[in-house]
Tab-separated table of C-alpha atoms and ligand atoms in Angstrom:
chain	number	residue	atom	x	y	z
G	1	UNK	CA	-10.744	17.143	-58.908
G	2	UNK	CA	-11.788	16.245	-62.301
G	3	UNK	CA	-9.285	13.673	-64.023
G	4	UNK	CA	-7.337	13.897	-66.882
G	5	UNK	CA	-8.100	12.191	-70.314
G	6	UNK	CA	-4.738	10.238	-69.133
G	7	UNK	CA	-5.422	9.646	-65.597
G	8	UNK	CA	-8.229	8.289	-67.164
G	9	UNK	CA	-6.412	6.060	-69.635
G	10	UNK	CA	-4.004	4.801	-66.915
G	11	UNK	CA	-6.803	3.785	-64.808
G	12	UNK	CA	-8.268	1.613	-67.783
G	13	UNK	CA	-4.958	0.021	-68.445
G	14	UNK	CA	-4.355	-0.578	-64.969
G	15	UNK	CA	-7.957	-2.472	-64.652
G	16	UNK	CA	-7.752	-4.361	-67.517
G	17	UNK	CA	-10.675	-2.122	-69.210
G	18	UNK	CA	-7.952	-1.740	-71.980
G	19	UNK	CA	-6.025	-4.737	-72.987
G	20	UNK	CA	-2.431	-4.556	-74.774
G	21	UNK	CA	-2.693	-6.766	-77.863
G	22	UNK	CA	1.404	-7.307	-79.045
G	23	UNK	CA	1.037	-7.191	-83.278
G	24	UNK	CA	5.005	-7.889	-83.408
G	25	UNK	CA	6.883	-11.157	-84.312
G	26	UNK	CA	10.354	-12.203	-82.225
G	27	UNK	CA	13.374	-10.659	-84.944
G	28	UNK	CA	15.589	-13.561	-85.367
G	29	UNK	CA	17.803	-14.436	-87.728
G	30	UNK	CA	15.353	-17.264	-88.762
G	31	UNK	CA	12.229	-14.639	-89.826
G	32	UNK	CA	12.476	-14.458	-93.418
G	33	UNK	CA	12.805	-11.572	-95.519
G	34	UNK	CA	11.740	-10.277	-98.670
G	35	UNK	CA	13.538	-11.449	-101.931
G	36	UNK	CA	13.676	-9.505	-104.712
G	37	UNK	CA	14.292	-10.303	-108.355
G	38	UNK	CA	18.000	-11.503	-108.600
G	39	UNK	CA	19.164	-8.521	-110.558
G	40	UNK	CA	18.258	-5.798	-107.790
G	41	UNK	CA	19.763	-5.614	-104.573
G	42	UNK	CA	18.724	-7.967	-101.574
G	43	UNK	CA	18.085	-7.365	-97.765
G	44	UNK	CA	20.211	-8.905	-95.422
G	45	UNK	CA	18.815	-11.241	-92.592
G	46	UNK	CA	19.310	-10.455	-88.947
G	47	UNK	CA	22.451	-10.879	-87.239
G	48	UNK	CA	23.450	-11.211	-83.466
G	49	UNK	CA	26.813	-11.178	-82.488
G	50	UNK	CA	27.584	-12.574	-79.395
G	51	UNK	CA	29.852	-9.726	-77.168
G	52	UNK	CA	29.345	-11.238	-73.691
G	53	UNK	CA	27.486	-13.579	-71.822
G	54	UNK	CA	28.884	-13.638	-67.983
G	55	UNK	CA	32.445	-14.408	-69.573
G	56	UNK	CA	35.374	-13.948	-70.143
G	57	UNK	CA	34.328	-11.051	-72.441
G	58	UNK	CA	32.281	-9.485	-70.146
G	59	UNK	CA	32.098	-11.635	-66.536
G	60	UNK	CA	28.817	-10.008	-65.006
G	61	UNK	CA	26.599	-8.980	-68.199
G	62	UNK	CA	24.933	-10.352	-71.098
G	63	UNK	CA	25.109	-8.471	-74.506
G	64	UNK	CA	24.415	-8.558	-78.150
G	65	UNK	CA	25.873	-6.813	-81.598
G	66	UNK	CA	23.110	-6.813	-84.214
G	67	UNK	CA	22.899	-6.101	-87.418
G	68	UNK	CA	19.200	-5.093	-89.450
G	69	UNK	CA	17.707	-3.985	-92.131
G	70	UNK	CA	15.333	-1.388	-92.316
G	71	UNK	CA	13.201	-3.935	-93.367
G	72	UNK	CA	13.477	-6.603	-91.176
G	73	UNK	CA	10.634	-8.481	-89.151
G	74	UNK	CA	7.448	-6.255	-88.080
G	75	UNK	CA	8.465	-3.394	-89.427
G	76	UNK	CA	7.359	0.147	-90.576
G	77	UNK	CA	7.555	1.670	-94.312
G	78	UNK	CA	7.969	5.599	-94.603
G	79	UNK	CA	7.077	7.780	-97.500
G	80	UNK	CA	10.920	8.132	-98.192
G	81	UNK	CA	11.116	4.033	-98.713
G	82	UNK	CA	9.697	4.475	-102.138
G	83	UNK	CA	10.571	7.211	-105.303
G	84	UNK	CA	6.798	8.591	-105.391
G	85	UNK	CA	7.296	9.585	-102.149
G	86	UNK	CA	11.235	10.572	-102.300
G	87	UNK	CA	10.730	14.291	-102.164
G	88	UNK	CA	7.992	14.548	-99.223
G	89	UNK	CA	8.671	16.634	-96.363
G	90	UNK	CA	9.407	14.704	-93.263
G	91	UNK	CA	9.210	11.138	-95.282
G	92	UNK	CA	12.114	9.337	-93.295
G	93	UNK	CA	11.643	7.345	-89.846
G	94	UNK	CA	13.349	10.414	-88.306
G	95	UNK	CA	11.483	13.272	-89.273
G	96	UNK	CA	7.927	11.791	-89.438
G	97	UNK	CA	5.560	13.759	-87.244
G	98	UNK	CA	5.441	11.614	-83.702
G	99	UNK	CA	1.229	11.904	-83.892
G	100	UNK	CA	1.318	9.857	-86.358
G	101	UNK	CA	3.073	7.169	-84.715
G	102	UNK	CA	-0.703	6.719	-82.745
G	103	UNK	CA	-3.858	6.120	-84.807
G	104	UNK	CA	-7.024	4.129	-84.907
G	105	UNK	CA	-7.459	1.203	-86.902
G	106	UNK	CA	-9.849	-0.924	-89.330
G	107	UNK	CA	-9.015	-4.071	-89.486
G	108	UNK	CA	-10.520	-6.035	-92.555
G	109	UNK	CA	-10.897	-9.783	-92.251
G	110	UNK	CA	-10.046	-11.833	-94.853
G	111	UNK	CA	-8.597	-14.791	-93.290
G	112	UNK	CA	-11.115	-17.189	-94.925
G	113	UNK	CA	-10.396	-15.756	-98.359
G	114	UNK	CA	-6.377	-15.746	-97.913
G	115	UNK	CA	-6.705	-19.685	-96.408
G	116	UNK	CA	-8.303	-20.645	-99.837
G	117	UNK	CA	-6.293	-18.437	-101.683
G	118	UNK	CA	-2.704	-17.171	-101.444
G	119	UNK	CA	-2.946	-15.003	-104.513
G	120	UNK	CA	-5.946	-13.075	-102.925
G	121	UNK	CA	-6.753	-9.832	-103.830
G	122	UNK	CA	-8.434	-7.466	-101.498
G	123	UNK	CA	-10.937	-4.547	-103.738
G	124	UNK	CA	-12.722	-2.220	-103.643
G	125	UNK	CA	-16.223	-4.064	-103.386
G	126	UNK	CA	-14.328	-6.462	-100.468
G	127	UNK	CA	-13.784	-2.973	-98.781
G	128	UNK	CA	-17.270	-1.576	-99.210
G	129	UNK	CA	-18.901	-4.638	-97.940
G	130	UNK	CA	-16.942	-4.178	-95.039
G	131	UNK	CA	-18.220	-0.531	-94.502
G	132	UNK	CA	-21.572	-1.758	-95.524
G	133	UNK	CA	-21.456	-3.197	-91.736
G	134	UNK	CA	-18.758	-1.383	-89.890
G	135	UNK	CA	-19.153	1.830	-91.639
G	136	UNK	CA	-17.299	4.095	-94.021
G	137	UNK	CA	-13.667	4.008	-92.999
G	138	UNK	CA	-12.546	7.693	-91.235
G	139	UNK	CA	-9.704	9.697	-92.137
G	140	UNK	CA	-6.301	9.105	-90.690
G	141	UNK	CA	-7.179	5.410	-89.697
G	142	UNK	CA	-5.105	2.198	-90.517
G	143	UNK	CA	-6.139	-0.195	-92.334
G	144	UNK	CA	-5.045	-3.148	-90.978
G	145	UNK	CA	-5.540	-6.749	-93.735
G	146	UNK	CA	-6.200	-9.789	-91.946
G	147	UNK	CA	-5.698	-12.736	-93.491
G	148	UNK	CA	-4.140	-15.137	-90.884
G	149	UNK	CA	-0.440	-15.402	-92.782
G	150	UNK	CA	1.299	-15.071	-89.777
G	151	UNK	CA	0.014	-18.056	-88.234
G	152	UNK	CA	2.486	-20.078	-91.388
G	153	UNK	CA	5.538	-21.906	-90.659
G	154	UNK	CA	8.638	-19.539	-92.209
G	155	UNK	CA	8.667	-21.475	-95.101
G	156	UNK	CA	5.075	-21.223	-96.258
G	157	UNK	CA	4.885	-17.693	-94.766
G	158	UNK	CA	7.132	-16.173	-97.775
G	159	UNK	CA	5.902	-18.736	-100.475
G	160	UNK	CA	8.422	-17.937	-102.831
G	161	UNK	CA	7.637	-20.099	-106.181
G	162	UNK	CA	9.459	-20.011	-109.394
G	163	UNK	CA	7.642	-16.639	-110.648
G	164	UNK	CA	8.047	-14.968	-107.028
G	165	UNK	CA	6.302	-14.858	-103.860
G	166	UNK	CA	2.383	-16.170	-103.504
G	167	UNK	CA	0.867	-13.978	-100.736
G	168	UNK	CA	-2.166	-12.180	-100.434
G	169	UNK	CA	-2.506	-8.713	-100.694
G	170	UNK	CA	-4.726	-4.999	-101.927
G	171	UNK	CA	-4.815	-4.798	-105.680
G	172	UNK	CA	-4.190	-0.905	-107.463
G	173	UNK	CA	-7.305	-0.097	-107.345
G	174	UNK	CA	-8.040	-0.203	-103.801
G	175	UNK	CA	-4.617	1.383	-102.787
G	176	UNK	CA	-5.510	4.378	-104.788
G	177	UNK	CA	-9.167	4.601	-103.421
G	178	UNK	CA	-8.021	4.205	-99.518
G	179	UNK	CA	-5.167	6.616	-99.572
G	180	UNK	CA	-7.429	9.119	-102.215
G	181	UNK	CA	-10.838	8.284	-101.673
G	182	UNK	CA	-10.652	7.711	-98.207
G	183	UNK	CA	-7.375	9.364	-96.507
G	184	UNK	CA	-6.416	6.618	-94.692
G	185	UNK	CA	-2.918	7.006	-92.110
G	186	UNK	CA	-1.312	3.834	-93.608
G	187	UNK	CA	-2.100	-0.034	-94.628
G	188	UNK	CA	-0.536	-2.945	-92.662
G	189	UNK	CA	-0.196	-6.537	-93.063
G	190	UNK	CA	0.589	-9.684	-92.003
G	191	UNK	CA	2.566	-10.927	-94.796
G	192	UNK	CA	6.604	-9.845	-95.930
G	193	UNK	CA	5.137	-6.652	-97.427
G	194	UNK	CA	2.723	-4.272	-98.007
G	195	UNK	CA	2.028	-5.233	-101.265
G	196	UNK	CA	0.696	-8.496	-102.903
G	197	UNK	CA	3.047	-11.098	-103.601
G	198	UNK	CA	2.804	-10.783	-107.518
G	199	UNK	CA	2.584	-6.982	-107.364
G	200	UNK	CA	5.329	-6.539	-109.769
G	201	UNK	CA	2.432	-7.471	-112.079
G	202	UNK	CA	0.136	-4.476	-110.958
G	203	UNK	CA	-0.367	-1.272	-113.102
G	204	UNK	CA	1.529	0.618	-111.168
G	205	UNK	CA	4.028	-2.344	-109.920
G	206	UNK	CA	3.613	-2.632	-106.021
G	207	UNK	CA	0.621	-0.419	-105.813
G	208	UNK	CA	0.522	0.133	-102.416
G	209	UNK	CA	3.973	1.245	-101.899
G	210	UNK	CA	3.270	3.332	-104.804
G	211	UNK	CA	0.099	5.070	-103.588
G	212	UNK	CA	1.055	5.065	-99.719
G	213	UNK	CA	4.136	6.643	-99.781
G	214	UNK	CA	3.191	8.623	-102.440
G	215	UNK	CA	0.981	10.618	-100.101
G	216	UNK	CA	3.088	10.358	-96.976
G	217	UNK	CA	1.809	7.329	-95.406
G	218	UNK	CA	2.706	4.663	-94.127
G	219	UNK	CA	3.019	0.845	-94.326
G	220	UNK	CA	3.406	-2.161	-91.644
G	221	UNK	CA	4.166	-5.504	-92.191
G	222	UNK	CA	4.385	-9.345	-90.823
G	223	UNK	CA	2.073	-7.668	-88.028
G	224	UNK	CA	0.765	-10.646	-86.124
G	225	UNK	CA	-2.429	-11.396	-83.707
G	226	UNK	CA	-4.741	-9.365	-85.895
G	227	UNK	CA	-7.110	-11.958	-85.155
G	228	UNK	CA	-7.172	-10.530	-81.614
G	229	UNK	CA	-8.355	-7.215	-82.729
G	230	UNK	CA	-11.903	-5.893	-83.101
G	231	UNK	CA	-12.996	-4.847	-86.525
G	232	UNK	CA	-13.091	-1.163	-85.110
G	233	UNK	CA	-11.990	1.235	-82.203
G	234	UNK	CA	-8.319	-0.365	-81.675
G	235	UNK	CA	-5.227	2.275	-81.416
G	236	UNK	CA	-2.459	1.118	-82.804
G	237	UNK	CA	0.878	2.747	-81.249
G	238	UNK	CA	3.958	2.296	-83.869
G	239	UNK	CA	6.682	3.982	-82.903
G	240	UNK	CA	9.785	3.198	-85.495
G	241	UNK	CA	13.445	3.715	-84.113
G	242	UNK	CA	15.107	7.168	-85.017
G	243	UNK	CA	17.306	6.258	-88.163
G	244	UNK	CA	18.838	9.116	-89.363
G	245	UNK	CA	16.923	9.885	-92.917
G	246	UNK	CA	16.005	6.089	-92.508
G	247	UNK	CA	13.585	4.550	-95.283
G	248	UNK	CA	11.633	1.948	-92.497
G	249	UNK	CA	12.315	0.208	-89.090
G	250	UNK	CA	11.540	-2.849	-87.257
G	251	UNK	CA	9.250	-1.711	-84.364
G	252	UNK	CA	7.674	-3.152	-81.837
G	253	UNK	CA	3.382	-2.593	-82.958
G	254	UNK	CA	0.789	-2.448	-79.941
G	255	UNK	CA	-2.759	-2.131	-80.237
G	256	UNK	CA	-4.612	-0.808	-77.531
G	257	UNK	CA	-7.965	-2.989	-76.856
G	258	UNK	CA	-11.237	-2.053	-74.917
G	259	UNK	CA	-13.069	-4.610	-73.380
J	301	MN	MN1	9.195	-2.583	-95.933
């Protein structure tokens, strides 16, 4: 009997032939989040509110209130989460199409660069050298920045400074060219955002909110263990939770890995 493509896949997860690689930081209330300018609204940390540990409350289970923001820890952006992509269809967490919640990705290394730098801008010419030796990035991939942020203490890992956050990040130009030029699924990262710490700066501010969701894709963030990943041929699953007309999620990210 021949097998199934998913027999197949079972087998190879089973074996080991395809390793699990966990892209997701622990949500605590410690993980910081973004800060905005003081004059705009702020997200919230994480809360957890005790109900019951084997207590009086509850004597034989263990249980949790908690309270998020969309944006909170590893977390997915949808094309609703910013005004060029407002009147999409299916552009919130709960009407995105579920295929696209699996997808290949590229992962671009620029750990080196980002440990020198933490105003680091990825381009266009840092993207074709990549293809130059990986080759030219396919449609509906992620591209997935690695710069090693997530290995920071909290502190360091948002970097806020007098004039804003310091983190690396993709200038305009090179949001415009991967989402236009080539049709990539969605851009993650290991820092608090999608976007370059200074982007407020960029021409369009926050450039890759602005061309991502603009075009119905996507965004990840404070994505960890990138380091683990190959520089093509992982599949990253990123499933967000079902918030009604929700603009993001936390979620937990897996890339699938074969040896
Ligand atoms: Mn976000």
């Amino acid at each position: 009997m021949d097998k199934s493509p998913l027999q197949d896949f079972a087998a190879a997860i089973a074996s080991g032939k395809v390793r699990i690689v966990d892209l997701t930081f622990t949500l605590s209330p410690d993980f910081p989040v973004i800060v905005l300018p003081p004059e705009v609204g702020q997200a919230m940390p994480m809360r957890i509110q005790r109900i019951s540990r084997y207590d009086d409350a509850g004597p034989g289970w263990y249980w949790n209130n908690i309270t998020l923001c969309e944006h909170t820890g590893t977390h997915f952006d949808a094309p609703i989460h910013w005004h060029t992509g407002k009147d999409l269809p299916n552009n919130a967490v709960d009407t995105l199409p579920p295929q696209d919640m699996i997808a290949p990705a590229c992962v671009i290394d620029c750990s080196v660069e980002a440990g020198k730098d933490a105003d680091f801008l990825l381009t266009v010419p840092i993207v074709e050298a990549w293809e130059a030796k990986h080759g030219r990035i396919p449609e509906r991939h992620w591209v997935l920045l690695r710069t090693d942020w997530s290995k920071k203490n909290f502190r360091d890992y948002a970097n806020l400074k007098e004039d804003g956050a310091h983190t690396p990040g993709p200038n305009a130009e090179v949001m415009r060219w991967l989402v236009h030029e080539r049709g990539i699924i969605g851009f993650g990262t290991e820092t608090i955002g999608t976007d370059w710490g200074q982007a407020f700066h960029l021409d369009p501010p926050l450039p890759a909110h602005h061309y991502l969701h603009g075009a119905g894709r996507y965004g990840l963030q404070c994505l960890c263990n990138l380091d683990q990943l190959p520089p093509t041929g992982a599949m990253i699953v990123s499933a967000p939770l079902k918030i009604e007309n929700g603009s993001g999620s936390p979620l937990r990210v897996l890339a699938l890995v074969s040896h």
